[in-house]
Short mmCIF file of C-alpha atoms in Angstrom, two decimals:
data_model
loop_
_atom_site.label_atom_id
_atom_site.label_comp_id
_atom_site.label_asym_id
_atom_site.label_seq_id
_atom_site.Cartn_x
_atom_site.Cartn_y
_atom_site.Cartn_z
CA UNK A 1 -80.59 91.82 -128.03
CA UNK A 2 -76.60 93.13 -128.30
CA UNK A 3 -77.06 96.56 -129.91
CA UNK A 4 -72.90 95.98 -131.50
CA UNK A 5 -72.37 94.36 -134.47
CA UNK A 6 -68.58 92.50 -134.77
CA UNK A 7 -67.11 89.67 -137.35
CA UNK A 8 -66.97 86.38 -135.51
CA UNK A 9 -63.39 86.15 -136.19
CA UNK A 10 -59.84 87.37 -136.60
CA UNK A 11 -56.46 86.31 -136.76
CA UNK A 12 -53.91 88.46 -135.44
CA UNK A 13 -49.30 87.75 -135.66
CA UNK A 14 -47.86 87.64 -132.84
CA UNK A 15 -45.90 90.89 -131.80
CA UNK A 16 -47.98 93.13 -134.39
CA UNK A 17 -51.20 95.17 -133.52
CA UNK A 18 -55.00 93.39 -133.06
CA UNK A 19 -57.56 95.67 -134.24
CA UNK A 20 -60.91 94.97 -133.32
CA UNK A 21 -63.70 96.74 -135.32
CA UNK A 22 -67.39 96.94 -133.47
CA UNK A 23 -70.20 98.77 -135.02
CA UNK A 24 -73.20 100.31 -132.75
CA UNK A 25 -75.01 102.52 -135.19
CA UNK A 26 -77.79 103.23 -133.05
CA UNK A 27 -75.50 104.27 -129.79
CA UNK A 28 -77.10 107.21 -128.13
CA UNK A 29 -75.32 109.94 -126.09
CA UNK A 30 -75.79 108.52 -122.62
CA UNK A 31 -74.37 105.01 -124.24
CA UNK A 32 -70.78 104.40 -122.78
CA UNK A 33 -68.88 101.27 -125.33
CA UNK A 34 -67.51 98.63 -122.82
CA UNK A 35 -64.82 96.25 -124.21
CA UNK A 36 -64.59 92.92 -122.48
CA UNK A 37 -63.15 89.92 -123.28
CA UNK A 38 -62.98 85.76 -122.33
CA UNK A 39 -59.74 83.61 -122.36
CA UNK A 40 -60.98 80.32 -122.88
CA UNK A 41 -64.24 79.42 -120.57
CA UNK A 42 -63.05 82.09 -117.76
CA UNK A 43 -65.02 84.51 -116.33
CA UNK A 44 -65.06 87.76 -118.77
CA UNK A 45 -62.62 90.64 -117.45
CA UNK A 46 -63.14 93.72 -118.16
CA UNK A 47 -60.42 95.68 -120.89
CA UNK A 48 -61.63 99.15 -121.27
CA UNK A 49 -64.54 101.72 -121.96
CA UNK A 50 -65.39 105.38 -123.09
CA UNK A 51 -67.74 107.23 -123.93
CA UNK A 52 -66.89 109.36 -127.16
CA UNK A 53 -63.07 110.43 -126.17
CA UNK A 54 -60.35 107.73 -127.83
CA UNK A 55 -59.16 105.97 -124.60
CA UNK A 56 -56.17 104.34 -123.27
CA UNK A 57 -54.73 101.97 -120.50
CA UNK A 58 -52.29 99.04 -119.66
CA UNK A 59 -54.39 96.64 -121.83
CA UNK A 60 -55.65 98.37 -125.03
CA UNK A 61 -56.93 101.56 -126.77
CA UNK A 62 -60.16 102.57 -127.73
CA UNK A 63 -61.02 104.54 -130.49
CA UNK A 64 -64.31 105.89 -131.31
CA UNK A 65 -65.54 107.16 -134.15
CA UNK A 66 -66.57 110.95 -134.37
CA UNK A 67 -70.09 109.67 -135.04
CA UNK A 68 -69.72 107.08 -132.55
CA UNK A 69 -71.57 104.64 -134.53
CA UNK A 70 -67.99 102.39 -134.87
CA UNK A 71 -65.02 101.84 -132.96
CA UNK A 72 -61.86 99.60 -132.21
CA UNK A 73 -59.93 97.84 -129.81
CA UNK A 74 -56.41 98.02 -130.34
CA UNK A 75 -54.03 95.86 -128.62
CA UNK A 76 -50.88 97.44 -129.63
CA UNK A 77 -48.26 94.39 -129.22
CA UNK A 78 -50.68 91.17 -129.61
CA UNK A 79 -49.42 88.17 -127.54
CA UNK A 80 -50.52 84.31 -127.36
CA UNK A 81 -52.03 84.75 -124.14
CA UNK A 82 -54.42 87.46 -126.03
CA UNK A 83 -56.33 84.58 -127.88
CA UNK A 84 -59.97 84.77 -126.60
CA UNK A 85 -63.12 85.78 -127.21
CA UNK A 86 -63.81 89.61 -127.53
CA UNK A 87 -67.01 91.26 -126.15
CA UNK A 88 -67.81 94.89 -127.82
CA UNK A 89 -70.88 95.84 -125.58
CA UNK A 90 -72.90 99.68 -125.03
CA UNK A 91 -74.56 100.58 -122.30
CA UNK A 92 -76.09 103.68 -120.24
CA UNK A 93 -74.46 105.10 -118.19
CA UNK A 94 -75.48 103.76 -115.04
CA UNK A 95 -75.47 107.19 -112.79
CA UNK A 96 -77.96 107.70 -115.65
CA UNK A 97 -82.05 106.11 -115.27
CA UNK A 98 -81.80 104.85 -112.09
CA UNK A 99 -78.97 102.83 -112.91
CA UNK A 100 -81.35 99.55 -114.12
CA UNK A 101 -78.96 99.14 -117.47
CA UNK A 102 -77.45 95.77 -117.70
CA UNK A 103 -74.64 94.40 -119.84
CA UNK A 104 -75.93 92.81 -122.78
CA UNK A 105 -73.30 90.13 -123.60
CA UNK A 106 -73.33 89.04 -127.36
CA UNK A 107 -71.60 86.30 -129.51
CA UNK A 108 -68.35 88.52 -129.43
CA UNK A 109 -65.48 88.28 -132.07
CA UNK A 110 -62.74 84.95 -131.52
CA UNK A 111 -59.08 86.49 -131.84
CA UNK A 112 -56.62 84.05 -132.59
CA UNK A 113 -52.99 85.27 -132.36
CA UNK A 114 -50.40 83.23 -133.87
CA UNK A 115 -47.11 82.50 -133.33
CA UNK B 1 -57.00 85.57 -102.83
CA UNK B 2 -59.49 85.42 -105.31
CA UNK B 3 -62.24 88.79 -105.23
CA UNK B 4 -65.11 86.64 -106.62
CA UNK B 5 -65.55 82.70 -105.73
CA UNK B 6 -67.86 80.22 -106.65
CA UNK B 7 -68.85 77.29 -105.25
CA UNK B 8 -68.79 74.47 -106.57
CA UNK B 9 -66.45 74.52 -109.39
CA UNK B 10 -67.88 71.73 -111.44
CA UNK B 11 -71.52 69.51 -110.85
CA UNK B 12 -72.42 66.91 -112.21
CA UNK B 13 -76.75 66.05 -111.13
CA UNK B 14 -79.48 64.14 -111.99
CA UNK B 15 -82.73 65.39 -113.61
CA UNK B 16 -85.02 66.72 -110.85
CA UNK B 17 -82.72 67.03 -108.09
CA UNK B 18 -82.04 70.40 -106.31
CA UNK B 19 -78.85 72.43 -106.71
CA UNK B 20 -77.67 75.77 -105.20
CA UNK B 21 -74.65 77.09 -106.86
CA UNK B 22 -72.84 79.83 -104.60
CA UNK B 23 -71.25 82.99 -105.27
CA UNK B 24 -68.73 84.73 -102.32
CA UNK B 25 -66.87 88.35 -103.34
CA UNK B 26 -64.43 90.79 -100.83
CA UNK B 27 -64.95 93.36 -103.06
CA UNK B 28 -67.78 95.61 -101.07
CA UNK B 29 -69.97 95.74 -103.37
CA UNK B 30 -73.35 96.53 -103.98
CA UNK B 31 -74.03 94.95 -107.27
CA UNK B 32 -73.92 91.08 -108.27
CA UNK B 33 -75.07 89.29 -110.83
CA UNK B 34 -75.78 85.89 -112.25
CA UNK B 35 -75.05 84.69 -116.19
CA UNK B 36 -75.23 81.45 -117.62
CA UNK B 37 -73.24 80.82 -121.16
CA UNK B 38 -74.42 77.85 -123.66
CA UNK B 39 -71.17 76.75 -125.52
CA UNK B 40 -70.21 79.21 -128.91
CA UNK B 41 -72.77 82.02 -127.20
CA UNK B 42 -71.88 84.96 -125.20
CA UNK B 43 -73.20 85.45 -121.48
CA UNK B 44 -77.21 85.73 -120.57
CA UNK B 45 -78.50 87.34 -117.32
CA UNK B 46 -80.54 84.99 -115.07
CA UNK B 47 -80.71 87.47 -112.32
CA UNK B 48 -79.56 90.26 -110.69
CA UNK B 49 -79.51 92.21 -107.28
CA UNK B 50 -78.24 95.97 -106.71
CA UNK B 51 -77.97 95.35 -103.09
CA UNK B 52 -79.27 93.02 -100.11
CA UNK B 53 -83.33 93.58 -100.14
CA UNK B 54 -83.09 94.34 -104.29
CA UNK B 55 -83.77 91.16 -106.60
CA UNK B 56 -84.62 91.16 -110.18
CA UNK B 57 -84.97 88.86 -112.93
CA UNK B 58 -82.88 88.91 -116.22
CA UNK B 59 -83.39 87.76 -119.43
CA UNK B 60 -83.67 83.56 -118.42
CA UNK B 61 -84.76 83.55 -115.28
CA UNK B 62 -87.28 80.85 -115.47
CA UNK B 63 -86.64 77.87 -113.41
CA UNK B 64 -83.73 79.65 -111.43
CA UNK B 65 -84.28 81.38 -108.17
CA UNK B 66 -81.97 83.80 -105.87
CA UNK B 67 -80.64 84.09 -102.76
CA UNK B 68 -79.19 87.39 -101.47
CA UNK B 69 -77.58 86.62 -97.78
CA UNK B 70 -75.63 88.90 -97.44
CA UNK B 71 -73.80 92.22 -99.66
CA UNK B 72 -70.99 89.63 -99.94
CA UNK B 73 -73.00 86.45 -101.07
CA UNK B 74 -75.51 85.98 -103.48
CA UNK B 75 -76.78 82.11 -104.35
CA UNK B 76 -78.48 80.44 -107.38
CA UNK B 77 -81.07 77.45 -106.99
CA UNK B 78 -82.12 75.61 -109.82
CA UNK B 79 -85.31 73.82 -107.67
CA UNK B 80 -85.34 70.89 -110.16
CA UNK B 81 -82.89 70.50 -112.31
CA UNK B 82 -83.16 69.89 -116.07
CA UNK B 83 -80.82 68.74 -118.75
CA UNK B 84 -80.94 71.88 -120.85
CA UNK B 85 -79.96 73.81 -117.74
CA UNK B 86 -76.74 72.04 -118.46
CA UNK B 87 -74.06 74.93 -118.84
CA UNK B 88 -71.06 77.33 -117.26
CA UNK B 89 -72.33 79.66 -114.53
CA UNK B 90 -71.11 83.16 -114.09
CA UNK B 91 -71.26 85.44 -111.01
CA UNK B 92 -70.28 89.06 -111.20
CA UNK B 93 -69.65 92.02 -108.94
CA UNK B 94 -70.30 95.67 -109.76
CA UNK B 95 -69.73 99.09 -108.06
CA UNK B 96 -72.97 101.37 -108.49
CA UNK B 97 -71.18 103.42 -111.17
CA UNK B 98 -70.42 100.39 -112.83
CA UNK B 99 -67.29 101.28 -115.00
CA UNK B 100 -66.76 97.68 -114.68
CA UNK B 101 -68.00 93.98 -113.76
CA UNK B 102 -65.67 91.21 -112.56
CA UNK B 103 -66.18 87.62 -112.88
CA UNK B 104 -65.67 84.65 -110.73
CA UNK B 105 -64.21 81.86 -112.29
CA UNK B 106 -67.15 79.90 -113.01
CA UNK B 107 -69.29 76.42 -112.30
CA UNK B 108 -69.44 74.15 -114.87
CA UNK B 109 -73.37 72.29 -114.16
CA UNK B 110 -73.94 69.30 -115.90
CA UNK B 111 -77.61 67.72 -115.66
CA UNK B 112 -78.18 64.19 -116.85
#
């Protein structure tokens, strides 16, 4: 079962920030949170991840809690092409237990951004 | 070029018949997986393999078998097809520290 916890949907203006809420209240410490999401019926790619320390790259930021039991994906300037469905996942880390920890995909959150 | 291929891109079969769905990647790497997705539901494991002599099941793996040829190929049989197998097809690469998967584009299986 997903251990994350996310509203099935959100709508989002273009040009304006998405934020994403996820809730994993029973992460523990070796649990990284993996954001992933799917544009229509393609293959999931991959946005970010971190471990308790906000993150940032070309896509989105992630910020984590202090507790780590919550955190968002923002996507700072939300475009059309962002519309999909958005996977909040945790997971150990896999240098971590013999590295045997899959990706447990739920039923994600559906962004819309409109025009 | 695309890093992770699958082959075919759409089927359409016939209840009981035999199908191998085929998964390619350039990527070097150890890990590869295969999902299925039912429509409004996120992705389920059907199988996995961490490199060439290393299988395991997932969550679904029941009527599904693998194929591990090579590090770069990995293959999917459904041995007789059934309607409710009827769904999009996922495979996915990983490095061994797996900061992150990627995804082929899909096979969209359709069993009548």
């Amino acid at each position: 079962d997903a251990k994350t916890t996310q509203p099935p949907s959100m709508d989002c203006a273009e040009g304006r920030a998405a934020n994403l809420p996820c809730n994993h209240s029973t992460i523990s410490g070796n649990e990284y949170v993996y954001w992933y999401r799917q544009i229509h019926s393609q293959g999931p790619q991959y946005i970010i991840h971190g471990l308790k320390n906000n993150e940032t790259n070309e896509m989105a930021s992630l910020i984590i809690t202090e507790d780590r039991k919550s955190s968002t994906l923002i996507l700072p300037h939300a475009t059309l092409r962002d519309t999909a469905v958005y996977y909040c996942i945790v997971r150990v880390d896999l240098r971590l237990q013999g590295g045997s920890e899959k990706l447990v995909f739920g039923k994600g959150m559906k962004l819309t951004v409109n025009p | 070029d695309a890093d992770v291929t699958q082959t075919p891109r759409n089927r359409i079969t016939k209840t009981g018949k035999r199908i191998m769905l085929e998964c390619s990647q350039t990527k070097g790497h150890d890990r590869m997986y295969w999902y299925r997705q039912d429509p409004g539901l996120g992705l389920r494991l059907i199988y996995y393999s961490f490199d060439v002599k290393d299988i395991n099941k997932g969550e679904i793996s029941d009527g599904y078998s693998v194929s591990r040829q090579a590090q770069a190929k990995f293959s999917l049989s459904l041995e007789s097809a059934i309607p409710n197998q009827t769904a999009l097809y996922f495979c996915a690469t990983e490095t061994r520290t797996g900061n992150e998967q990627f995804f082929g584009p899909g096979t969209r299986l359709t069993v009548l």
